[in-house]
PDB file of C-alpha atoms and ligand atoms in Angstrom:
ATOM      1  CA  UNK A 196       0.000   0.000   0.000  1.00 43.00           C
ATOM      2  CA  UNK A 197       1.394   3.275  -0.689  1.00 46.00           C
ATOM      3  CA  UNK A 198       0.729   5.961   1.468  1.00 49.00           C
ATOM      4  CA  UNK A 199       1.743   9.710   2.230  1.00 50.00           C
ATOM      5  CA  UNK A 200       4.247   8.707   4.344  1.00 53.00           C
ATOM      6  CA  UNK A 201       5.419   5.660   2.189  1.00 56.00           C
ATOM      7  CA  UNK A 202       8.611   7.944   0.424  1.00 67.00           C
ATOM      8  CA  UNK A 203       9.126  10.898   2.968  1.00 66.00           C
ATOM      9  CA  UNK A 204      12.414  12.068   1.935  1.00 84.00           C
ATOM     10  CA  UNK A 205      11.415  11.866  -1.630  1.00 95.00           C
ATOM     11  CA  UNK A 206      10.284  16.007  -2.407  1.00 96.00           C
ATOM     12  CA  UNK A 207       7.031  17.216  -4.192  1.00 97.00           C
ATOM     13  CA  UNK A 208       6.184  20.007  -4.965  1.00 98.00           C
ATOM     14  CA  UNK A 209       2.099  20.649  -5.022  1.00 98.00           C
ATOM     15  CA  UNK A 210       0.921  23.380  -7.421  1.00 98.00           C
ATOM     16  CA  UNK A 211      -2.973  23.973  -7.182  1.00 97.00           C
ATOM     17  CA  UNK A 212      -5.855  26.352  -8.526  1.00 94.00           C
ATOM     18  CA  UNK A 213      -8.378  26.794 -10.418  1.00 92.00           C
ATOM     19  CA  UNK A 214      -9.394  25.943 -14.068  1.00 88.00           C
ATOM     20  CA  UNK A 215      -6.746  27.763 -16.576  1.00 88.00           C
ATOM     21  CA  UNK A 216      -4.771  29.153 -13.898  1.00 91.00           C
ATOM     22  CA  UNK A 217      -1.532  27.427 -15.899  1.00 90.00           C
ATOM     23  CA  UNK A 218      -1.014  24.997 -13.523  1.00 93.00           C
ATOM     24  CA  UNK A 219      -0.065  22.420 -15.904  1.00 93.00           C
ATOM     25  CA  UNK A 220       2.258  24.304 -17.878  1.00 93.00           C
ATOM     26  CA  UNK A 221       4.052  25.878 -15.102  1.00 97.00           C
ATOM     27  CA  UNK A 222       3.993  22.086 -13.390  1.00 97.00           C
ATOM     28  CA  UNK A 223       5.195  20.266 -16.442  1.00 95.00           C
ATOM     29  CA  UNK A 224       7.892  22.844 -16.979  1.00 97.00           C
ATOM     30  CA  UNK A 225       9.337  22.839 -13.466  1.00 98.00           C
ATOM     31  CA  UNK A 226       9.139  19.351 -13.664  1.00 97.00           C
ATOM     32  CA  UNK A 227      11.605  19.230 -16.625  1.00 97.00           C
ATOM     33  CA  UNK A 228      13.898  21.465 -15.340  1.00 97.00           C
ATOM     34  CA  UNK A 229      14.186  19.668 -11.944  1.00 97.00           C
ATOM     35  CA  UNK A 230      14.070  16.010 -13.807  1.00 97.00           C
ATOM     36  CA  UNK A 231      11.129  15.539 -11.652  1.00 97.00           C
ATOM     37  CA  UNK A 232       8.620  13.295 -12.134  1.00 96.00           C
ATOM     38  CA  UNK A 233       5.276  15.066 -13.138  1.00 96.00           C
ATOM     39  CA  UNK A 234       1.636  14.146 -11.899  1.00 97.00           C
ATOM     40  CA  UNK A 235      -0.942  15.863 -13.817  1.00 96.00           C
ATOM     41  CA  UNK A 236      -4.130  14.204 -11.875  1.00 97.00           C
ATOM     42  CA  UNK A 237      -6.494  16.162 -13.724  1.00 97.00           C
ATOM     43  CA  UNK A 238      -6.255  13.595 -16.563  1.00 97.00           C
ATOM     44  CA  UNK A 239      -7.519  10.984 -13.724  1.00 98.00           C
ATOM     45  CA  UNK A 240     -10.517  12.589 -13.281  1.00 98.00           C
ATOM     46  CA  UNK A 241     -10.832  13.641 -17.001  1.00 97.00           C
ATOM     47  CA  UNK A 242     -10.340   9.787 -17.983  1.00 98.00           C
ATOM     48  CA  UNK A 243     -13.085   8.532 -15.776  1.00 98.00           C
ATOM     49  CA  UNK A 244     -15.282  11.538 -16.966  1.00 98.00           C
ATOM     50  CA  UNK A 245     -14.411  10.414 -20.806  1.00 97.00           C
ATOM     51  CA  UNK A 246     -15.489   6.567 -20.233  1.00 96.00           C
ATOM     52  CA  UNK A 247     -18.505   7.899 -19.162  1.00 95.00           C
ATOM     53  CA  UNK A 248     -19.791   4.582 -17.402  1.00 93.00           C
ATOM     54  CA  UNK A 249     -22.659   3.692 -15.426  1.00 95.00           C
ATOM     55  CA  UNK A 250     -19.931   2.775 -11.783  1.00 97.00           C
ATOM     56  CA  UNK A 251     -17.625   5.673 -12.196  1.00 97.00           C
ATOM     57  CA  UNK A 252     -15.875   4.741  -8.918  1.00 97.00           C
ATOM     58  CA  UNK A 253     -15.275   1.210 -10.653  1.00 97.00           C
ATOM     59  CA  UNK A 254     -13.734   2.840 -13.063  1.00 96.00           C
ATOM     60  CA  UNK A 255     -11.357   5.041 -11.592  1.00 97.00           C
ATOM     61  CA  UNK A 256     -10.344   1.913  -9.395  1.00 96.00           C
ATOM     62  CA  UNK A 257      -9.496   0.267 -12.753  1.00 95.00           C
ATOM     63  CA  UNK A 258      -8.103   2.663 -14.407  1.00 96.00           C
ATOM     64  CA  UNK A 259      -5.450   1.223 -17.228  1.00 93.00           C
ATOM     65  CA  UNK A 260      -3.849   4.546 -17.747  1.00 94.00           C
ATOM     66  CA  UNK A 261      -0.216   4.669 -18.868  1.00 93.00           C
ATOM     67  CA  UNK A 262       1.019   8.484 -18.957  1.00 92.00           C
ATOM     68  CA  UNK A 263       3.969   8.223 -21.904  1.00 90.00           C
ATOM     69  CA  UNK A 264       5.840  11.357 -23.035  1.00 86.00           C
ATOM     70  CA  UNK A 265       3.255  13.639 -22.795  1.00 86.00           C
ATOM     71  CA  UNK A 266       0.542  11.646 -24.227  1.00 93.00           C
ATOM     72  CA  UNK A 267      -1.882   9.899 -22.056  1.00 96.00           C
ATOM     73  CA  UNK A 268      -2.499   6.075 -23.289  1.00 96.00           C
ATOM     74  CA  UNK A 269      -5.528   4.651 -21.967  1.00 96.00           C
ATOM     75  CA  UNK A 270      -6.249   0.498 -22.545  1.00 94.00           C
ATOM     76  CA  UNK A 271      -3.792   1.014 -25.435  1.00 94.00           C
ATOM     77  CA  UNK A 272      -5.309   3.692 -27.142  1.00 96.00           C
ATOM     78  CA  UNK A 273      -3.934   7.455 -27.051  1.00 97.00           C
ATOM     79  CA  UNK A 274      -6.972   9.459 -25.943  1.00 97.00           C
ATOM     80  CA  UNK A 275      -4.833  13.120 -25.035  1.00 94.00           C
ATOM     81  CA  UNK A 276      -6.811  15.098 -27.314  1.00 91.00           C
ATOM     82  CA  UNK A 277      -9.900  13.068 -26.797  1.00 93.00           C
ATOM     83  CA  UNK A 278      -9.737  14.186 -22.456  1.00 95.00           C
ATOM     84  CA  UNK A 279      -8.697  17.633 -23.436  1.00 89.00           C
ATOM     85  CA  UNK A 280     -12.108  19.245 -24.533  1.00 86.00           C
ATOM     86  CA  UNK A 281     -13.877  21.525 -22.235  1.00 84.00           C
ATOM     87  CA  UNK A 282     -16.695  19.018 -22.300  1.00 89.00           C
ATOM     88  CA  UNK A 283     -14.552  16.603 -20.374  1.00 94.00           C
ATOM     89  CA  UNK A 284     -13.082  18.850 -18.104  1.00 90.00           C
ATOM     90  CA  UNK A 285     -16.838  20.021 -16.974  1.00 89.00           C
ATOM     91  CA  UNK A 286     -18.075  15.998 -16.811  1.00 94.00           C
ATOM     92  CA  UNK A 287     -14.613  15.528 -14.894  1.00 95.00           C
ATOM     93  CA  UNK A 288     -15.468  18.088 -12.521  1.00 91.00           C
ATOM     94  CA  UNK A 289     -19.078  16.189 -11.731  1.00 93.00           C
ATOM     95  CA  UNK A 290     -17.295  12.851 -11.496  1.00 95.00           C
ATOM     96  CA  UNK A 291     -14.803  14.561  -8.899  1.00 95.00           C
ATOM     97  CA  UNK A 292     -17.136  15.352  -6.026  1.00 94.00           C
ATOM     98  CA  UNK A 293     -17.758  11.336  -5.534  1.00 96.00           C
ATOM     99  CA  UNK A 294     -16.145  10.962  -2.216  1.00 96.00           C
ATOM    100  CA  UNK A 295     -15.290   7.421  -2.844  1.00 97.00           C
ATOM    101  CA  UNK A 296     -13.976   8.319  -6.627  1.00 97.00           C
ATOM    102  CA  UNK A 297     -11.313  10.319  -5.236  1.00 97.00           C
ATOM    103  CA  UNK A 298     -10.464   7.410  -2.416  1.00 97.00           C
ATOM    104  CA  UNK A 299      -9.814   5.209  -5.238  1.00 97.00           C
ATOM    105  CA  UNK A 300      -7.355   7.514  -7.153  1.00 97.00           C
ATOM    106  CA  UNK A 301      -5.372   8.325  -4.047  1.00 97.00           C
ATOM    107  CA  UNK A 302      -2.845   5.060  -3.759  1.00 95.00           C
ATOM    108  CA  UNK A 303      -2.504   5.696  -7.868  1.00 95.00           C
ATOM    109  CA  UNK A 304      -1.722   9.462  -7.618  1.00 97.00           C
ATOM    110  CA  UNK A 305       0.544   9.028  -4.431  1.00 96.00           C
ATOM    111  CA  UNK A 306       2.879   6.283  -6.600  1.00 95.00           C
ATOM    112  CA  UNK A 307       3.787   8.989  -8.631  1.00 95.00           C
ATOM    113  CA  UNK A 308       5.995   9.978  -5.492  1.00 96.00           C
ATOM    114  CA  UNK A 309       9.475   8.371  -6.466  1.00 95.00           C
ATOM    115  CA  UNK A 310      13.378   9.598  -6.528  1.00 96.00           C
ATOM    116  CA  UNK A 311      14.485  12.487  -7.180  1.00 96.00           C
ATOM    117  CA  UNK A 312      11.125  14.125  -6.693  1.00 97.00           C
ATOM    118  CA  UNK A 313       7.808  14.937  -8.134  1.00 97.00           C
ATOM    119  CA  UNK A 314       5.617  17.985  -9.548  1.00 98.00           C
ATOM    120  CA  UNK A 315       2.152  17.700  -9.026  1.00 98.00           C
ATOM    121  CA  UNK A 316      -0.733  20.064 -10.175  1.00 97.00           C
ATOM    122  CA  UNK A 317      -4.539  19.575  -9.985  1.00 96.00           C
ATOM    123  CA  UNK A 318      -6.977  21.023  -7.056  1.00 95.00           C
ATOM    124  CA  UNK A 319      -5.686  19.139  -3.522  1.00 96.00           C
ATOM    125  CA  UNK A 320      -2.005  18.316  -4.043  1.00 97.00           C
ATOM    126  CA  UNK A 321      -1.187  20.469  -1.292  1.00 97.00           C
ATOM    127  CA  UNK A 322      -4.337  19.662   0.698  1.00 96.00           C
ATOM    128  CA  UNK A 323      -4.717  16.155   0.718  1.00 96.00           C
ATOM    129  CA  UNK A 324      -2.781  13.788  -1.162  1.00 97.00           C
ATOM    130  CA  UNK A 325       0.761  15.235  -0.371  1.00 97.00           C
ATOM    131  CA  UNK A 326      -0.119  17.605   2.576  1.00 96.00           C
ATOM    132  CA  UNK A 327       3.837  17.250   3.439  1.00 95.00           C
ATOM    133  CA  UNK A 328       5.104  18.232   0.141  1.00 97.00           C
ATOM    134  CA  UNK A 329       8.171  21.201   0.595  1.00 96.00           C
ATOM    135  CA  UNK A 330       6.540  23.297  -1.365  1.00 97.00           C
ATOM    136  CA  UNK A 331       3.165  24.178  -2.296  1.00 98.00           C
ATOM    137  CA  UNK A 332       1.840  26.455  -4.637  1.00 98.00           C
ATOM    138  CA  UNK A 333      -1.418  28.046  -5.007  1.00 97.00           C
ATOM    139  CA  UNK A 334      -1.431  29.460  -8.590  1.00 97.00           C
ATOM    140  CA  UNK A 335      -4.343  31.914  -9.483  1.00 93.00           C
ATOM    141  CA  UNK A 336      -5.109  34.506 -11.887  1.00 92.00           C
ATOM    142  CA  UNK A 337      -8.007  36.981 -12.896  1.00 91.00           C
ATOM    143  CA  UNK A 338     -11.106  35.129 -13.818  1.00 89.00           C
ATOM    144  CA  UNK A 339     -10.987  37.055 -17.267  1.00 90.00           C
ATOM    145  CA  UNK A 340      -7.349  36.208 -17.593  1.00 92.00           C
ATOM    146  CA  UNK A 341      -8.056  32.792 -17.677  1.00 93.00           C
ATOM    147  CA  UNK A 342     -10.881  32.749 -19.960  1.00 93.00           C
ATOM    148  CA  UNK A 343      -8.574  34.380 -22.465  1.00 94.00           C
ATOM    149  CA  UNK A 344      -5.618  31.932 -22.256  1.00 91.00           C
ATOM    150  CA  UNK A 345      -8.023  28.944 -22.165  1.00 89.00           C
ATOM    151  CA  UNK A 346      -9.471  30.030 -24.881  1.00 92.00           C
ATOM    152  CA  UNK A 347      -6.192  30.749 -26.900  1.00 91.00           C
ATOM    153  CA  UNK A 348      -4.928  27.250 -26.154  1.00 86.00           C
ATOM    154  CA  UNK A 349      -7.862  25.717 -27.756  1.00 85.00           C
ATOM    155  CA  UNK A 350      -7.646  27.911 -30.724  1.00 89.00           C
ATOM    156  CA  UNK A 351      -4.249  27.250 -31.280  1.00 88.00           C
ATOM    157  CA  UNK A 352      -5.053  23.655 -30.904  1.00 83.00           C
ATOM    158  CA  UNK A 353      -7.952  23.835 -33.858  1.00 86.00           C
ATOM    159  CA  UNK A 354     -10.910  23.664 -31.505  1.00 82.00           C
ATOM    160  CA  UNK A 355     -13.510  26.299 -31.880  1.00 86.00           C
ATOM    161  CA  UNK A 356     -14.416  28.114 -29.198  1.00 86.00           C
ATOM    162  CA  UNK A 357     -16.515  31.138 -27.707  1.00 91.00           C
ATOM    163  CA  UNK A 358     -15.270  33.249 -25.205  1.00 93.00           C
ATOM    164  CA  UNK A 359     -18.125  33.974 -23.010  1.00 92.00           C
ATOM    165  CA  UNK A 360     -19.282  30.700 -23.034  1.00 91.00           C
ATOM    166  CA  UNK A 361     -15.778  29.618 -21.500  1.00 90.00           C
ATOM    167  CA  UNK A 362     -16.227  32.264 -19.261  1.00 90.00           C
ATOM    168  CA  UNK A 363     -19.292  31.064 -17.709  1.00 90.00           C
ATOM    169  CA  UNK A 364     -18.410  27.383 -17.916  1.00 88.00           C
ATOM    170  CA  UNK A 365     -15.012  28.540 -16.497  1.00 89.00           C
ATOM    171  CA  UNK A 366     -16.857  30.434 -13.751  1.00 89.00           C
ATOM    172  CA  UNK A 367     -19.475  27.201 -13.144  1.00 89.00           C
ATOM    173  CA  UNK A 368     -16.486  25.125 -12.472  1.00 87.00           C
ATOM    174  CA  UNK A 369     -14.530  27.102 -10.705  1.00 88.00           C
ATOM    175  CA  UNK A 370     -17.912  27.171  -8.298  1.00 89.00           C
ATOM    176  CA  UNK A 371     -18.314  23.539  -8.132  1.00 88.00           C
ATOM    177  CA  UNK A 372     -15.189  22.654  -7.205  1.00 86.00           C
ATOM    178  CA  UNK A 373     -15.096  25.249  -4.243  1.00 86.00           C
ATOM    179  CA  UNK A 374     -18.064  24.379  -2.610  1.00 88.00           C
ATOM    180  CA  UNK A 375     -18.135  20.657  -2.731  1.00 86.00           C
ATOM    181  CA  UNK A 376     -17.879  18.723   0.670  1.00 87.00           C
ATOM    182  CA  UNK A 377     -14.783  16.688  -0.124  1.00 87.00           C
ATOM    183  CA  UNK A 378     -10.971  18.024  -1.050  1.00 85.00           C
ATOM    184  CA  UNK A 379     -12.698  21.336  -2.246  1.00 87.00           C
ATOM    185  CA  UNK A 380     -10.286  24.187  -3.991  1.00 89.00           C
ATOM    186  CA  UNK A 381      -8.555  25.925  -1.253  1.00 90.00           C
ATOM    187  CA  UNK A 382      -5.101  27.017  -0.684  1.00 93.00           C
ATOM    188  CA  UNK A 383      -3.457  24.715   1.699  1.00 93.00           C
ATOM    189  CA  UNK A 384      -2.731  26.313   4.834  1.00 94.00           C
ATOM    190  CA  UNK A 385       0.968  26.919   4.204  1.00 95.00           C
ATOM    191  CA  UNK A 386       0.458  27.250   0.332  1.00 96.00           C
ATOM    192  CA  UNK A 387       2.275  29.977  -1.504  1.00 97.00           C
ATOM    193  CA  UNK A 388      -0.392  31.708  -3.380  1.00 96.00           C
ATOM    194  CA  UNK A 389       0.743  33.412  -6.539  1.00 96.00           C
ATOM    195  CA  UNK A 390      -1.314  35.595  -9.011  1.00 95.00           C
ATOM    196  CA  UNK A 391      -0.243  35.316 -12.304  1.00 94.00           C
ATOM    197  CA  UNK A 392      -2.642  37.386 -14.133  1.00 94.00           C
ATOM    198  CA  UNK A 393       0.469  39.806 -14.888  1.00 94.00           C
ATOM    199  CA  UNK A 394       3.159  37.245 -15.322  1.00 95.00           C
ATOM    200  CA  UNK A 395       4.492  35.304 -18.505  1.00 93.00           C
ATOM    201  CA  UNK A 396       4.652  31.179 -17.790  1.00 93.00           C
ATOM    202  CA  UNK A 397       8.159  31.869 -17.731  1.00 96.00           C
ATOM    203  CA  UNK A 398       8.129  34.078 -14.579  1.00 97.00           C
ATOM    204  CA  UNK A 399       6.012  31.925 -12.884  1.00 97.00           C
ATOM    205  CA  UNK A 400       7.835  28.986 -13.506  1.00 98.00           C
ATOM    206  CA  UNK A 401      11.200  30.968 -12.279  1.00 98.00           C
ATOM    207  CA  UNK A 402       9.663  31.763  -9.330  1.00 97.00           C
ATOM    208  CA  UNK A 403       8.603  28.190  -8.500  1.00 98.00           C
ATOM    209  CA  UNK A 404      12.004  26.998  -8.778  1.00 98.00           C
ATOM    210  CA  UNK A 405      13.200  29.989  -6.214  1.00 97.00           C
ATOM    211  CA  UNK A 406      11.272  29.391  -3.781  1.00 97.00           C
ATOM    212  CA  UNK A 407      11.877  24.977  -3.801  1.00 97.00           C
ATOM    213  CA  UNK A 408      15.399  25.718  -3.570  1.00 95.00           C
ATOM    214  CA  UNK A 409      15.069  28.538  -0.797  1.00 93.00           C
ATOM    215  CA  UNK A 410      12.937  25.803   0.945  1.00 89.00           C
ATOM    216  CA  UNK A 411      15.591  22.631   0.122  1.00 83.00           C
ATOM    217  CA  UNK A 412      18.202  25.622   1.260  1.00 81.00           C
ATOM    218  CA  UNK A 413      16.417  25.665   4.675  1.00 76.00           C
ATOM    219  CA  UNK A 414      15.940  29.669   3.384  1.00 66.00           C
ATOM    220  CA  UNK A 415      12.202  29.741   3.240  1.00 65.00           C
TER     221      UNK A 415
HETATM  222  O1  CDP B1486      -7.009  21.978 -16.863  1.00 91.76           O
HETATM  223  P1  CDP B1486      -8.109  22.315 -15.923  1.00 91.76           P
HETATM  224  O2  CDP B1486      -7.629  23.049 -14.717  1.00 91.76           O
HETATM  225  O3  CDP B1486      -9.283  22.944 -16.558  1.00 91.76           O
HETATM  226  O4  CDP B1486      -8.697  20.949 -15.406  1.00 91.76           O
HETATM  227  P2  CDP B1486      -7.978  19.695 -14.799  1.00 91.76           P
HETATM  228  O5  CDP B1486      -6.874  20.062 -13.866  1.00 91.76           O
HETATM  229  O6  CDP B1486      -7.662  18.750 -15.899  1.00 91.76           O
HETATM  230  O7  CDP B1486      -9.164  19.072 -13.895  1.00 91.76           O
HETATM  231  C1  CDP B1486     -10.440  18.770 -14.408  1.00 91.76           C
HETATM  232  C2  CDP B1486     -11.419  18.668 -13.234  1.00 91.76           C
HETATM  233  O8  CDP B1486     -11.012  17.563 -12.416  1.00 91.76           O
HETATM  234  C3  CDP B1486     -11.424  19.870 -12.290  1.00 91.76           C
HETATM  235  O9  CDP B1486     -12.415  20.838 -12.625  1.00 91.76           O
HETATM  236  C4  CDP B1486     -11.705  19.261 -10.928  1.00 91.76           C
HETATM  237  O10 CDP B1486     -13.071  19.196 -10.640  1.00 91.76           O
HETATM  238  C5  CDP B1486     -11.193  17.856 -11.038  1.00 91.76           C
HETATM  239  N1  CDP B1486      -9.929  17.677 -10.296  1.00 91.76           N
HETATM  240  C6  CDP B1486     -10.009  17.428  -8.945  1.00 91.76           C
HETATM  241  O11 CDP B1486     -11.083  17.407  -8.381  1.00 91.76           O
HETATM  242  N2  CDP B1486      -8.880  17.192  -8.233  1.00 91.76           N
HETATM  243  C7  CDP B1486      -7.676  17.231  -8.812  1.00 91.76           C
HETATM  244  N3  CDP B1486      -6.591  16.978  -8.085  1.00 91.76           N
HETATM  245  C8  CDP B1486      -7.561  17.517 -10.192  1.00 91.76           C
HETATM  246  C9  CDP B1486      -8.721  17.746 -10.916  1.00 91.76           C
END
């Protein structure tokens, strides 16, 4: 069984936040630069929301999910861009207020946790699955910020889409996953919270990789 405690020397580094915030960019990036592993546990939920089945917690339990290079391989099949739409991110946020969905993706997302050290973004990093991670971040930016670069990714990436309808799905989301009763989004107690509505993904990721090795310094 793995558990929180099961790797304790081994460091992560939580970033959290809402929809668009650039978690995942800024996560994936730091990641690299580290040679970190990287846990992007968004796709969990996004995976379970894009089987779509009648025993969603069976399915997360049984997840055969293989995350290669980038691309996310589920039963064999790459299904990246398939999980990527804003439709799947909406179901996934449904799917992820089932208290026993997110007890069955806990052992899964905690492996991630091996030498030298792991990134992980989503919405309770910091909160619940590695609440003794050295660092955690709590990334935000404006709500019309992140419309704008959500809606600039999936341009670039082909997909049509209409700004103020990402707005108010953005803003929806954003309001389910505060209020619901288990792991809601919150800044950990001893999170870091930075606004990056004025920064470049560049910045951001700079400062991430200050302030882990202030903290590994004993600095911060
Ligand atoms: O990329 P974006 O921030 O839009 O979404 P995501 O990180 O892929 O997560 C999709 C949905 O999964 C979120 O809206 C959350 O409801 C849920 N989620 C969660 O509950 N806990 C996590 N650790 C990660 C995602």
């Amino acid at each position: 069984m793995t558990g929180p405690d099961s790797h304790p020397r081994v460091p992560v580094i939580a970033i959290d936040g809402p929809t668009a915030s650039g978690k995942g960019t800024v996560a994936s990036r730091a990641a690299a630069a580290l040679d970190f592993h990287y846990l992007e546990s968004g796709a969990l939920y996004r995976l379970v929301a894009y089987l779509g089945g009648s025993d969603p917690v069976r399915d997360a339990a049984g997840l055969d999910v293989a995350f290669r290079d980038g691309s996310i391989i589920l039963s064999g099949q790459d299904v990246t861009d398939h999980i990527r739409t804003e439709a799947v991110g909406n179901r996934a946020s449904e799917v992820a207020k089932i208290p026993q969905l997110r007890g069955a993706l806990l052992a899964r997302q905690r492996a991630f946790r091996r030498p030298p050290g792991l990134v992980a973004d989503g919405r309770d990093m910091g909160t619940v699955v590695f609440p003794d991670a050295v660092l955690k971040v709590f990334l935000t930016a404006s709500a019309e910020v992140r419309a704008t670069r959500r809606h600039k990714q999936l341009i670039d990436k082909g997909i049509h889409a209409n700004l103020a309808a990402l707005s108010r799905d953005l803003a929806e989301r954003d309001a389910r996953d505060a209020a619901r009763a288990v792991a809601p989004l919150r800044p950990a107690g001893d999170a870091v919270v930075l606004d990056s509505s004025a920064l470049t993904v560049d910045e951001v990721v700079d400062k991430v990789l200050m302030l882990f090795r202030k903290r590994n310094a004993g600095l911060a």
